[in-house]
PDB file of N, CA and C in Angstrom:
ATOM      1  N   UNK A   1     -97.612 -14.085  19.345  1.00 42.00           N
ATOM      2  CA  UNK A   1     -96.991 -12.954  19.987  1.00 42.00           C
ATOM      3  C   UNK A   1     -96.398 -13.348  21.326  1.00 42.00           C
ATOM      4  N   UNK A   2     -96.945 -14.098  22.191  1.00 42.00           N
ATOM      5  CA  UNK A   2     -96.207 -14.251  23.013  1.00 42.00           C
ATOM      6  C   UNK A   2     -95.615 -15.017  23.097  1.00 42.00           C
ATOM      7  N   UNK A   3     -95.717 -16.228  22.499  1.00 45.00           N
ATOM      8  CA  UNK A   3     -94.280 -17.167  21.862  1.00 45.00           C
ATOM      9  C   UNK A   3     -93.209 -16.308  21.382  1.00 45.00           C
ATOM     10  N   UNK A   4     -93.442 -15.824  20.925  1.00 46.00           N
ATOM     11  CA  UNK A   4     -92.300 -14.928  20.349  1.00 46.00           C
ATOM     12  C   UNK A   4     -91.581 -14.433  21.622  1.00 46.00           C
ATOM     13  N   UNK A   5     -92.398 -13.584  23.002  1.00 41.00           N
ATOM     14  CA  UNK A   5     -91.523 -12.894  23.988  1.00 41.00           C
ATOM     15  C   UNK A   5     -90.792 -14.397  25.318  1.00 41.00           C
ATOM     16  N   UNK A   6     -92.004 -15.031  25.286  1.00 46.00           N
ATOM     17  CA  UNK A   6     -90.952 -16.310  26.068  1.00 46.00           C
ATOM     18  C   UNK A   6     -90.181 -17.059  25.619  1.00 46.00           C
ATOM     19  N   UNK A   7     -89.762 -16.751  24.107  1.00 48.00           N
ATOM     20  CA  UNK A   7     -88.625 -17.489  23.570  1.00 48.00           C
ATOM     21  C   UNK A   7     -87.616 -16.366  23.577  1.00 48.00           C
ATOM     22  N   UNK A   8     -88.017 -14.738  23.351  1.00 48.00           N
ATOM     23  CA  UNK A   8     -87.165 -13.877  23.874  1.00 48.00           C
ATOM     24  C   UNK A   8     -86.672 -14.118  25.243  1.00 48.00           C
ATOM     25  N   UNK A   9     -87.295 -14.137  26.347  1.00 50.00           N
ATOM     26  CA  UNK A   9     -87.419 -14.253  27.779  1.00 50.00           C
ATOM     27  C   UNK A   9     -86.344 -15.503  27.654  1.00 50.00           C
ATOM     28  N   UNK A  10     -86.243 -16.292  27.367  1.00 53.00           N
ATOM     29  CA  UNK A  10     -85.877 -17.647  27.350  1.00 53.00           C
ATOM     30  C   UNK A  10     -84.684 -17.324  27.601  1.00 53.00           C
ATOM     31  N   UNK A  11     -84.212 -16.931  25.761  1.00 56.00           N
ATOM     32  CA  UNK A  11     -82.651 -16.704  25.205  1.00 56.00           C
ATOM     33  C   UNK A  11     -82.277 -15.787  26.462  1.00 56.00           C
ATOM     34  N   UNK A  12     -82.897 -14.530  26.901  1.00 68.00           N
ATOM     35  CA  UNK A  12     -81.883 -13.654  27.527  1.00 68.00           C
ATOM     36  C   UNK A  12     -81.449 -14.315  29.013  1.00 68.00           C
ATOM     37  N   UNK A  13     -82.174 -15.310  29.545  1.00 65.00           N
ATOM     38  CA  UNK A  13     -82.330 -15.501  30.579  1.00 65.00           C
ATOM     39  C   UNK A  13     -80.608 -16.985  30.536  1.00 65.00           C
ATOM     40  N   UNK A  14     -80.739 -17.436  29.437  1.00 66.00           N
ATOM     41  CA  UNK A  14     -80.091 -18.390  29.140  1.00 66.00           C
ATOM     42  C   UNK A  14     -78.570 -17.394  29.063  1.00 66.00           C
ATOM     43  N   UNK A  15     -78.998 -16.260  28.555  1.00 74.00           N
ATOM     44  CA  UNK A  15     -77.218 -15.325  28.227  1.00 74.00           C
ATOM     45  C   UNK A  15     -76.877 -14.861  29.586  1.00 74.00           C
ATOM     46  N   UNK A  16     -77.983 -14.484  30.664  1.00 77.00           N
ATOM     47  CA  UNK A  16     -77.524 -14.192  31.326  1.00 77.00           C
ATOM     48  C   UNK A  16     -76.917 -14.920  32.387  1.00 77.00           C
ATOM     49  N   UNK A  17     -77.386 -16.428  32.491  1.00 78.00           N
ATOM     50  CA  UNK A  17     -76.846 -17.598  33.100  1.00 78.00           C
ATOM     51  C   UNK A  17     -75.475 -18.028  32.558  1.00 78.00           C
ATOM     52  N   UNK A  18     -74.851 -17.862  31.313  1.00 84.00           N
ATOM     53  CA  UNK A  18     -74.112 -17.932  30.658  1.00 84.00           C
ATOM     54  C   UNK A  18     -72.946 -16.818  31.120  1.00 84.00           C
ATOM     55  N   UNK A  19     -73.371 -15.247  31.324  1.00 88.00           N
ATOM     56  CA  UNK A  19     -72.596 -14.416  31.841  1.00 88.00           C
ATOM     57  C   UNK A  19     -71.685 -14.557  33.125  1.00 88.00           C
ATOM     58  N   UNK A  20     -72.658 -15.084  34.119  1.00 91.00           N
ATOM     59  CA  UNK A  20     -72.921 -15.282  35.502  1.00 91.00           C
ATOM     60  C   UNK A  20     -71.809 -16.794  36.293  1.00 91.00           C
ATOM     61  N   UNK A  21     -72.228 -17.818  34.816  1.00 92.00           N
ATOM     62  CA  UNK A  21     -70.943 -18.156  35.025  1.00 92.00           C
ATOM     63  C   UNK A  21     -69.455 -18.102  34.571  1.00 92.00           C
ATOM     64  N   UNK A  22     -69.546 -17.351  33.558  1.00 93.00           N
ATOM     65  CA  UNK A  22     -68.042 -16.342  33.224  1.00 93.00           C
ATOM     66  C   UNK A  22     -67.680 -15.803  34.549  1.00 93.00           C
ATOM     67  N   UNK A  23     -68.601 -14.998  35.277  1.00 93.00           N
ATOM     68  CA  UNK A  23     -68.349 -14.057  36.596  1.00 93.00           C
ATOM     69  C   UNK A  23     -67.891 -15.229  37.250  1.00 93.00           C
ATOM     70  N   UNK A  24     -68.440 -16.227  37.582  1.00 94.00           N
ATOM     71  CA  UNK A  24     -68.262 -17.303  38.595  1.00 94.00           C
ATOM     72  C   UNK A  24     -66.232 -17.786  38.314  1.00 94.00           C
ATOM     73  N   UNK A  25     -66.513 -18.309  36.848  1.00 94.00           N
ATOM     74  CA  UNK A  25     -64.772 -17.867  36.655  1.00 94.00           C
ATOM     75  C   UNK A  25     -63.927 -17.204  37.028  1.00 94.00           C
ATOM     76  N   UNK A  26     -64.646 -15.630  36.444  1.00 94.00           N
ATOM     77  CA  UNK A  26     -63.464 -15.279  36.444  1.00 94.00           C
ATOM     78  C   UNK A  26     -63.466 -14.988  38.754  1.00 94.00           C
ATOM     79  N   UNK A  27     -64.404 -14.629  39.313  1.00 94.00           N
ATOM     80  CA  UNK A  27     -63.911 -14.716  40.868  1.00 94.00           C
ATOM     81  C   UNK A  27     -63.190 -15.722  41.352  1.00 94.00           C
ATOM     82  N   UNK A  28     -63.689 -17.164  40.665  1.00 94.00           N
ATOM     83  CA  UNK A  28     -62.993 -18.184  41.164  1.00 94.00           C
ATOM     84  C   UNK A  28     -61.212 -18.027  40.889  1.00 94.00           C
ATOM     85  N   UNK A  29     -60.676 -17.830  40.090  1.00 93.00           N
ATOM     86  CA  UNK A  29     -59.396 -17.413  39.512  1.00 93.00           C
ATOM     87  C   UNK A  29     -58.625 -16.583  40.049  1.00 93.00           C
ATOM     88  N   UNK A  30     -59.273 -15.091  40.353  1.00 93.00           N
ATOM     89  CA  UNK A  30     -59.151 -14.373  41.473  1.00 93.00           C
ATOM     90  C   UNK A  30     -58.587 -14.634  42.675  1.00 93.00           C
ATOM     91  N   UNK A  31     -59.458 -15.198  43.003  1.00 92.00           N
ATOM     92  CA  UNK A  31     -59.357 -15.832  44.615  1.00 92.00           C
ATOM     93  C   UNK A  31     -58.085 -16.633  44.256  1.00 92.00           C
ATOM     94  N   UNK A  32     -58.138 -17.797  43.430  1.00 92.00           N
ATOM     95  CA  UNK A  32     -57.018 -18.278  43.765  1.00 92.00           C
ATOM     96  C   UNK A  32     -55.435 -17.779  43.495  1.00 92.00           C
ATOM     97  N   UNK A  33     -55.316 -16.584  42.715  1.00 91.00           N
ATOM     98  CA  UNK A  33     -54.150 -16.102  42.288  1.00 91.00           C
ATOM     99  C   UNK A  33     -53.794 -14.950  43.361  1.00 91.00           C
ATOM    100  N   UNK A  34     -54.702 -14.726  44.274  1.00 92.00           N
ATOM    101  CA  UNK A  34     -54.297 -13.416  45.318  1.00 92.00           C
ATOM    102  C   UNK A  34     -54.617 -14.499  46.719  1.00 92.00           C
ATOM    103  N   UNK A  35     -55.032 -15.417  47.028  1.00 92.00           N
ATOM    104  CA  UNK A  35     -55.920 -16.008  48.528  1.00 92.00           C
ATOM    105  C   UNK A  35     -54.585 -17.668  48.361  1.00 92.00           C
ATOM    106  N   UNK A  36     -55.495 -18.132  47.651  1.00 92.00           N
ATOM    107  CA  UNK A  36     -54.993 -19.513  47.726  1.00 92.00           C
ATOM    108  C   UNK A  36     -53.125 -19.502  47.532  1.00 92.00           C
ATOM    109  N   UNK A  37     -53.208 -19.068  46.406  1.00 93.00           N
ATOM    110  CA  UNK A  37     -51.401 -19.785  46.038  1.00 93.00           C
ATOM    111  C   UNK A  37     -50.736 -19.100  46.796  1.00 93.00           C
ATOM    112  N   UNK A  38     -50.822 -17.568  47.518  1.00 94.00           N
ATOM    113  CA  UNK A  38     -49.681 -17.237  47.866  1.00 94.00           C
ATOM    114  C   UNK A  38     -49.694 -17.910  49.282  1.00 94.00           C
ATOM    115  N   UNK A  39     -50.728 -18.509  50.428  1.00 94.00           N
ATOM    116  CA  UNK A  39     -50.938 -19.453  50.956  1.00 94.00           C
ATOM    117  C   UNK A  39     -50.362 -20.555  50.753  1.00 94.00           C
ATOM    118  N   UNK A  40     -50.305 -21.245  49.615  1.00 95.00           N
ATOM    119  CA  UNK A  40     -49.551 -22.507  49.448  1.00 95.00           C
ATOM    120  C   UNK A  40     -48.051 -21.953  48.921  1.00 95.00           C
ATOM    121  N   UNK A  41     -47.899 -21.076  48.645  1.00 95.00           N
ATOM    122  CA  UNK A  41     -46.080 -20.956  48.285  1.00 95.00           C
ATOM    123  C   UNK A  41     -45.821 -21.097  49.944  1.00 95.00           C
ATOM    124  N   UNK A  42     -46.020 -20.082  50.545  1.00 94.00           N
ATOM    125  CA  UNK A  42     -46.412 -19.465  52.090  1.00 94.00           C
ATOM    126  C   UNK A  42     -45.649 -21.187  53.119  1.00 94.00           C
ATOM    127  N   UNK A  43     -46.617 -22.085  53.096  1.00 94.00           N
ATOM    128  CA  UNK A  43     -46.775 -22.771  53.332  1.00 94.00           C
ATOM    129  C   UNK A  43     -45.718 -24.175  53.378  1.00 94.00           C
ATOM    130  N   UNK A  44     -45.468 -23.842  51.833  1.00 96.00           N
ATOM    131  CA  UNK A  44     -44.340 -24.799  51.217  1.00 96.00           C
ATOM    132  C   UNK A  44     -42.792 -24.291  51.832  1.00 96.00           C
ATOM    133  N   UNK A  45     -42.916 -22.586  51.521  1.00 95.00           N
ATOM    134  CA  UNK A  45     -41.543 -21.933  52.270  1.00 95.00           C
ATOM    135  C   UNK A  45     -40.871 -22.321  53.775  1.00 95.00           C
ATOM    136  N   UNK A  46     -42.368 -22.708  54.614  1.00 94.00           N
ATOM    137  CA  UNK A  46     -42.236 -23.007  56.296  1.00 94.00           C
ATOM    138  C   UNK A  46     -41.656 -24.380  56.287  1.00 94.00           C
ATOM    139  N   UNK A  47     -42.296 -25.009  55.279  1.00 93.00           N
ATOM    140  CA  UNK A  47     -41.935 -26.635  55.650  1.00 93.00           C
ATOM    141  C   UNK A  47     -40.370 -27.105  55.089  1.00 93.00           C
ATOM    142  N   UNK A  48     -39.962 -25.926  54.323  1.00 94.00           N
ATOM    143  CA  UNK A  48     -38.621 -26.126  54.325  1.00 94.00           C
ATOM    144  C   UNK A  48     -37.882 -25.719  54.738  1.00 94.00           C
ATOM    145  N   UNK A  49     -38.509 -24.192  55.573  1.00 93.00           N
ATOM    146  CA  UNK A  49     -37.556 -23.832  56.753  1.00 93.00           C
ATOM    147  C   UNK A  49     -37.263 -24.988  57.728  1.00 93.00           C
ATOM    148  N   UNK A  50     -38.146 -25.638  58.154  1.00 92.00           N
ATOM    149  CA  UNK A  50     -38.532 -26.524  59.569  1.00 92.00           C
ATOM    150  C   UNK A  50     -37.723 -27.603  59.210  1.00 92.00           C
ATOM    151  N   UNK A  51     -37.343 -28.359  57.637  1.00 91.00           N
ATOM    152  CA  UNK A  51     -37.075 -29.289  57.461  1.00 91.00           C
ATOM    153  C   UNK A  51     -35.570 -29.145  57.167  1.00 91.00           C
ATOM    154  N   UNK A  52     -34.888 -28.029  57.156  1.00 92.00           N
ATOM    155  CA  UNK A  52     -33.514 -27.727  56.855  1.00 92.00           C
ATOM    156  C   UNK A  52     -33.059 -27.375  58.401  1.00 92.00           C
ATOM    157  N   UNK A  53     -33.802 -27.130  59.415  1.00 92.00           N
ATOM    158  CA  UNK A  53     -33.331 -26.745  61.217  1.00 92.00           C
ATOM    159  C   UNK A  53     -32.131 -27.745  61.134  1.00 92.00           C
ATOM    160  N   UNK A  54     -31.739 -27.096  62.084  1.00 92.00           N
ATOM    161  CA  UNK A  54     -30.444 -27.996  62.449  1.00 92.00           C
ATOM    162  C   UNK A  54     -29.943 -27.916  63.944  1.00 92.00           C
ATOM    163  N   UNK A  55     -29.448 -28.248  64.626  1.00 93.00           N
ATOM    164  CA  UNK A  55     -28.497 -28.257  65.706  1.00 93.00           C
ATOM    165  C   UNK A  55     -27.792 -27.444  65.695  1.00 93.00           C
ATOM    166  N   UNK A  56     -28.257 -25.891  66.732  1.00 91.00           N
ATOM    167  CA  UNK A  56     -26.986 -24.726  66.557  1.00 91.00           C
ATOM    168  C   UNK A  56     -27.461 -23.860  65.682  1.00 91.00           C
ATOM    169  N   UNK A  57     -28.804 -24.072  65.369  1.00 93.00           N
ATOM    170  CA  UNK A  57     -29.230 -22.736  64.549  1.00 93.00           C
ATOM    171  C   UNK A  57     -30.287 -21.754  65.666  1.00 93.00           C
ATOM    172  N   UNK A  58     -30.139 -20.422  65.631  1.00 94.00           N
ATOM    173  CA  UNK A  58     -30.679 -19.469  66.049  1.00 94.00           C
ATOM    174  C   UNK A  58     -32.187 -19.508  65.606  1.00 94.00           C
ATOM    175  N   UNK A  59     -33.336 -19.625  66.426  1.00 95.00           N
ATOM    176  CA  UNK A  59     -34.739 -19.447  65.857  1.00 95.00           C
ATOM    177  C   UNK A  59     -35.168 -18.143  66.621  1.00 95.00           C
ATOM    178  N   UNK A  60     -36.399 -18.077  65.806  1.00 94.00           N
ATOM    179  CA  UNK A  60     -37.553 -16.767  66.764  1.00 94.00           C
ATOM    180  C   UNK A  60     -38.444 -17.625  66.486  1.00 94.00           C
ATOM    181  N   UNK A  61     -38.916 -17.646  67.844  1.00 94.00           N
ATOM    182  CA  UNK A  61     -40.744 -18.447  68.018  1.00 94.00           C
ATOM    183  C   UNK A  61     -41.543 -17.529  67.688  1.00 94.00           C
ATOM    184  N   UNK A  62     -42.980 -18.074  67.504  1.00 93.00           N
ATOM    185  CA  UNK A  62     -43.857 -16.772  67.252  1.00 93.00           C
ATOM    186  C   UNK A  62     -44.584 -16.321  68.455  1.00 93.00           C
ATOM    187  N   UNK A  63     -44.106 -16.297  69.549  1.00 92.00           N
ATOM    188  CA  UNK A  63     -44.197 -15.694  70.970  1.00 92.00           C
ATOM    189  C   UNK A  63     -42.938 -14.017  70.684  1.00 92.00           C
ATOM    190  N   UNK A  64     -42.233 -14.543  69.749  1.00 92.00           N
ATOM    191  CA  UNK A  64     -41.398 -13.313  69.936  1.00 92.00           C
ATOM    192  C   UNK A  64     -39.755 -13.781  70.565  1.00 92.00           C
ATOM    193  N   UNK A  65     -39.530 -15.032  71.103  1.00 92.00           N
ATOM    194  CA  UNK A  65     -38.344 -15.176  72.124  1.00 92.00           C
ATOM    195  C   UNK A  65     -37.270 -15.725  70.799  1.00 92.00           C
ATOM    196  N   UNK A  66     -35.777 -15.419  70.993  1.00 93.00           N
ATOM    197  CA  UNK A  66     -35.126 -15.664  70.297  1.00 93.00           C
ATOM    198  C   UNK A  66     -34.016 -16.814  71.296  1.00 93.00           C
ATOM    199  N   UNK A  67     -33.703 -18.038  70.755  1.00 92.00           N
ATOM    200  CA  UNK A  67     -33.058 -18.983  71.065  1.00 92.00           C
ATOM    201  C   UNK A  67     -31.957 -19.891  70.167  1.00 92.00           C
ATOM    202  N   UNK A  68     -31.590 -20.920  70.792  1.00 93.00           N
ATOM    203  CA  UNK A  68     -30.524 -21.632  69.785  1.00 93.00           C
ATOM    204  C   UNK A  68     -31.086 -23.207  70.161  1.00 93.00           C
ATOM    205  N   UNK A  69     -31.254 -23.466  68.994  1.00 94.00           N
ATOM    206  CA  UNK A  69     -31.903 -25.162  69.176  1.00 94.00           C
ATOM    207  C   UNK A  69     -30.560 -25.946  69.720  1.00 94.00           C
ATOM    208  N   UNK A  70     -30.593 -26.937  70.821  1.00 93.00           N
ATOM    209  CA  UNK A  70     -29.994 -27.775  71.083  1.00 93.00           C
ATOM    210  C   UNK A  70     -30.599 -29.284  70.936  1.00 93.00           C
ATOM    211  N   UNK A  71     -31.449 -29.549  70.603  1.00 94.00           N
ATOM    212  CA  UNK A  71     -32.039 -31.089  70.390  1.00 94.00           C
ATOM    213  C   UNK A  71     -33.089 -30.608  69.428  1.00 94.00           C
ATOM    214  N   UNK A  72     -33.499 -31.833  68.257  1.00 94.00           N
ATOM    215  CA  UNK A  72     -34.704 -32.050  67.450  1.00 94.00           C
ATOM    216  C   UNK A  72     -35.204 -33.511  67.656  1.00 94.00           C
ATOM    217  N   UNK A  73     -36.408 -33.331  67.912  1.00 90.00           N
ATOM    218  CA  UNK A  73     -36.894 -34.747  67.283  1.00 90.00           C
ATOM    219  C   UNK A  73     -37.991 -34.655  66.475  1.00 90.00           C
ATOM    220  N   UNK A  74     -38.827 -35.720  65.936  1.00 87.00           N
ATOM    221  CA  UNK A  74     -39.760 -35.945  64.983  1.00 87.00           C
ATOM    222  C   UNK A  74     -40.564 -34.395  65.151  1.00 87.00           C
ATOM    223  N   UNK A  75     -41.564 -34.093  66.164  1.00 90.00           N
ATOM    224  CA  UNK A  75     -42.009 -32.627  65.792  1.00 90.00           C
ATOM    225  C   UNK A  75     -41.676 -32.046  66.737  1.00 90.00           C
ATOM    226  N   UNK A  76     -40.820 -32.269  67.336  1.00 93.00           N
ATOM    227  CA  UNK A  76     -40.573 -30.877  69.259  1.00 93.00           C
ATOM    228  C   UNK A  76     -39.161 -30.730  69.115  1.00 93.00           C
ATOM    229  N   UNK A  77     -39.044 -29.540  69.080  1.00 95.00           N
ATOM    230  CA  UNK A  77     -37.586 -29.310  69.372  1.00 95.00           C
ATOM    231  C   UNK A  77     -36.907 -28.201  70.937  1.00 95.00           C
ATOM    232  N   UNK A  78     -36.016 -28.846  71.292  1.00 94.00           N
ATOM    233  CA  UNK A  78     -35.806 -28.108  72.492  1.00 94.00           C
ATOM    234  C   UNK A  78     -34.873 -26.983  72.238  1.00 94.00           C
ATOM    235  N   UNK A  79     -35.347 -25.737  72.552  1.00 94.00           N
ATOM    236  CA  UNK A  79     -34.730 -24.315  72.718  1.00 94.00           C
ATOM    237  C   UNK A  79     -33.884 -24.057  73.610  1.00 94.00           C
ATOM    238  N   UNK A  80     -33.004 -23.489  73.765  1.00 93.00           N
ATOM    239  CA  UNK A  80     -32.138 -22.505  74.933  1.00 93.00           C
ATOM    240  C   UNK A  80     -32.365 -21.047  74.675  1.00 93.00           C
ATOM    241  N   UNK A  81     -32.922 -20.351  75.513  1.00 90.00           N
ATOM    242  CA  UNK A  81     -33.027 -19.130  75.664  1.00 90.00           C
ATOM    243  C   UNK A  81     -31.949 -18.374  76.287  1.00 90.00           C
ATOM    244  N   UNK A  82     -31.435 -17.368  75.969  1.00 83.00           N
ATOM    245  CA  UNK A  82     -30.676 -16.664  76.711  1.00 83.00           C
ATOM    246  C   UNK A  82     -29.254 -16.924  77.147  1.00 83.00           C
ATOM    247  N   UNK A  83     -28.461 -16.177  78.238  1.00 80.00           N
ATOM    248  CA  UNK A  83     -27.214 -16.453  78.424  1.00 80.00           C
ATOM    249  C   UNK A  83     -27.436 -17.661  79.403  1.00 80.00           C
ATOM    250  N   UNK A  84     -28.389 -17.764  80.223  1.00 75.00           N
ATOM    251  CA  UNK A  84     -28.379 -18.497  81.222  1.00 75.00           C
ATOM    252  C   UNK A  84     -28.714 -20.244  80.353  1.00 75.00           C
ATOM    253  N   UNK A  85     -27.619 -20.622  80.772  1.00 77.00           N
ATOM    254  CA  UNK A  85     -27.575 -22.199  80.304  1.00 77.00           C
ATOM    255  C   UNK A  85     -29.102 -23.377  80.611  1.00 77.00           C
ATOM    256  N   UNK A  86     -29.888 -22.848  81.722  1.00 83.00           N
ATOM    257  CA  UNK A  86     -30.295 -23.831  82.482  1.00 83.00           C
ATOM    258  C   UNK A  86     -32.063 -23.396  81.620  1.00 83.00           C
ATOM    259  N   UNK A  87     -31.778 -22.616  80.829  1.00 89.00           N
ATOM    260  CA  UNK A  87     -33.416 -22.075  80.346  1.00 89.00           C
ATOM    261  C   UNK A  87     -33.407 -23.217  79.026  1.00 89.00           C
ATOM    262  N   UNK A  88     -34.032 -24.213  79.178  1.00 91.00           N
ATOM    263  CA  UNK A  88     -33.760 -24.906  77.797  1.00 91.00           C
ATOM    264  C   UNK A  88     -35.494 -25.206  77.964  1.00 91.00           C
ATOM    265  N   UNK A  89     -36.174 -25.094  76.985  1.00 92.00           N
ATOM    266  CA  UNK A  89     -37.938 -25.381  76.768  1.00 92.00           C
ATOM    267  C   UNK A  89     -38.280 -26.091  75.313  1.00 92.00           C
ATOM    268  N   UNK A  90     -38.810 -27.364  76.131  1.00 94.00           N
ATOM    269  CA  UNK A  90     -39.107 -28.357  74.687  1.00 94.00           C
ATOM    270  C   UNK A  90     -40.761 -27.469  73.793  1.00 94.00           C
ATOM    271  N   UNK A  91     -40.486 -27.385  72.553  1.00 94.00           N
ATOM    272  CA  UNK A  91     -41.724 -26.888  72.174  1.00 94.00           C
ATOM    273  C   UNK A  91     -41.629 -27.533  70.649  1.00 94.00           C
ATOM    274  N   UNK A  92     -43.070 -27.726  70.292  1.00 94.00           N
ATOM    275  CA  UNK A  92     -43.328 -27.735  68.517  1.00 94.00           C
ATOM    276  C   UNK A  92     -42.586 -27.132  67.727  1.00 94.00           C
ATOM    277  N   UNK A  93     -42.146 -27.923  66.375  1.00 93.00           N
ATOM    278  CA  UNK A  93     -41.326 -27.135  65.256  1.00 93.00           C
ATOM    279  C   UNK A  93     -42.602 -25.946  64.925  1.00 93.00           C
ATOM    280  N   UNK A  94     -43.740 -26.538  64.828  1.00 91.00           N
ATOM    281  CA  UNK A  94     -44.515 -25.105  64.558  1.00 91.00           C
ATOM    282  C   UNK A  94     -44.570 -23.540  64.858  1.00 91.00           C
ATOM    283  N   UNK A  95     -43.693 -23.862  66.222  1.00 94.00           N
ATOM    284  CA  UNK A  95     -43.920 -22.562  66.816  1.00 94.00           C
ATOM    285  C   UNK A  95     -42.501 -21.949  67.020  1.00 94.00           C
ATOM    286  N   UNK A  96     -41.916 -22.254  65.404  1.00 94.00           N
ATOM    287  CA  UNK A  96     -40.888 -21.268  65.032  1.00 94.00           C
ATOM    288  C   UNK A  96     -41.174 -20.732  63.733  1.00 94.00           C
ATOM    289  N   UNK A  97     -40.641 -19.355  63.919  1.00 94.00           N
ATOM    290  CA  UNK A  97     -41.038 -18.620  62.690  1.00 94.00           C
ATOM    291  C   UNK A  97     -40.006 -18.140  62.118  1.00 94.00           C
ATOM    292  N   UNK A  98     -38.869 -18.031  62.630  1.00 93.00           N
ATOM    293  CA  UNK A  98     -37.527 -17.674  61.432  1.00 93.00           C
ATOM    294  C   UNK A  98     -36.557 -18.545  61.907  1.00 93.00           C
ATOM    295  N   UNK A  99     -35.904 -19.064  60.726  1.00 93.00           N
ATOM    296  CA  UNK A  99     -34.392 -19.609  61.665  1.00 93.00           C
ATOM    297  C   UNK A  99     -33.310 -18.896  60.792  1.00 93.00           C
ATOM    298  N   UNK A 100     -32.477 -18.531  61.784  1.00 91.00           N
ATOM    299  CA  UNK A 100     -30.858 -17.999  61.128  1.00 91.00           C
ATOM    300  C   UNK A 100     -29.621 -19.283  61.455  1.00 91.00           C
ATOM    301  N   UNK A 101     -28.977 -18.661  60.161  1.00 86.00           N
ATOM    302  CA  UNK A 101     -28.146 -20.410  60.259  1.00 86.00           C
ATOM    303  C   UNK A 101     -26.903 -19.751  60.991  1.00 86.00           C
ATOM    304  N   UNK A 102     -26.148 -20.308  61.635  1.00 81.00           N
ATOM    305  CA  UNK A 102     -24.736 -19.791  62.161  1.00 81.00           C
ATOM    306  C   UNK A 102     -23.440 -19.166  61.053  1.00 81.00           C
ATOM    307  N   UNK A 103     -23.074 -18.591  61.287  1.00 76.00           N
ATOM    308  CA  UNK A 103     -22.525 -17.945  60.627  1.00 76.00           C
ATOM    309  C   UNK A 103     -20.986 -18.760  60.534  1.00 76.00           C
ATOM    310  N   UNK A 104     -20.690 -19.131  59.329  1.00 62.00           N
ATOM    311  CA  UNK A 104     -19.167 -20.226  59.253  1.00 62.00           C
ATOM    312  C   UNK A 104     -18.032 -19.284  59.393  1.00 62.00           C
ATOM    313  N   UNK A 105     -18.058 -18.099  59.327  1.00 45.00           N
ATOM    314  CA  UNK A 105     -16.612 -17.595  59.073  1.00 45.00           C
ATOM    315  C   UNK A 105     -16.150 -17.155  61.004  1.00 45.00           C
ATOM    316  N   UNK A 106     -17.646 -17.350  61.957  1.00 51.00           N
ATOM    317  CA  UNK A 106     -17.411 -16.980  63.380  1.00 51.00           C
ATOM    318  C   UNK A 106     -16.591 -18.351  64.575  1.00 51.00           C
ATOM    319  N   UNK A 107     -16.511 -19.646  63.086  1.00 48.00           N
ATOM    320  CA  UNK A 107     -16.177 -20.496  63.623  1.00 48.00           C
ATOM    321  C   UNK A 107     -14.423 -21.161  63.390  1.00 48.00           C
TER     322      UNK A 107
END
């Protein structure tokens, strides 16, 4: 008789370890189809903004300031802010968050 219930005990304990990692699936999957990938699209989108910049394109930093790149190098690029010529500030490609390209038909 009680062989009988710890081999019951056994099996259910074994289905429910079995369930538990279905659950473990299916959260893991989850996570990555709402957390992870749109993070890595996210991610992939910036590095080709940053890698298409150019000389003469309009950025917004993520301070909020809107400028026109006049120099790039390997990771710093120098900004001009404003009408006043003399505001030019070297900073990280990181710390741009949109770039607009110039417009060809204003040229």
């Amino acid at each position: 008789m009680f062989s009988i219930l710890a081999d019951a005990a056994g099996g259910s304990a074994a289905a429910a370890g079995g369930s538990m990692l279905i659950w473990l699936v299916v959260m893991f999957v989850f996570l990555y189809f709402f957390m992870i990938r749109p993070q890595q699209k996210e991610t992939k989108k910036k590095t080709a903004m940053l890698s298409e910049l150019a000389v003469g394109d309009t950025v917004l930093t993520t301070s909020g300031f809107y400028g026109a790149v006049i120099d790039i190098a390997d990771d710093t690029v120098i900004v001009e802010f404003g009408s006043n010529k003399n505001c030019r500030i070297p900073m990280q490609k990181s710390a741009i968050s949109a770039v607009e390209k110039p417009d060809e038909a204003a040229e």
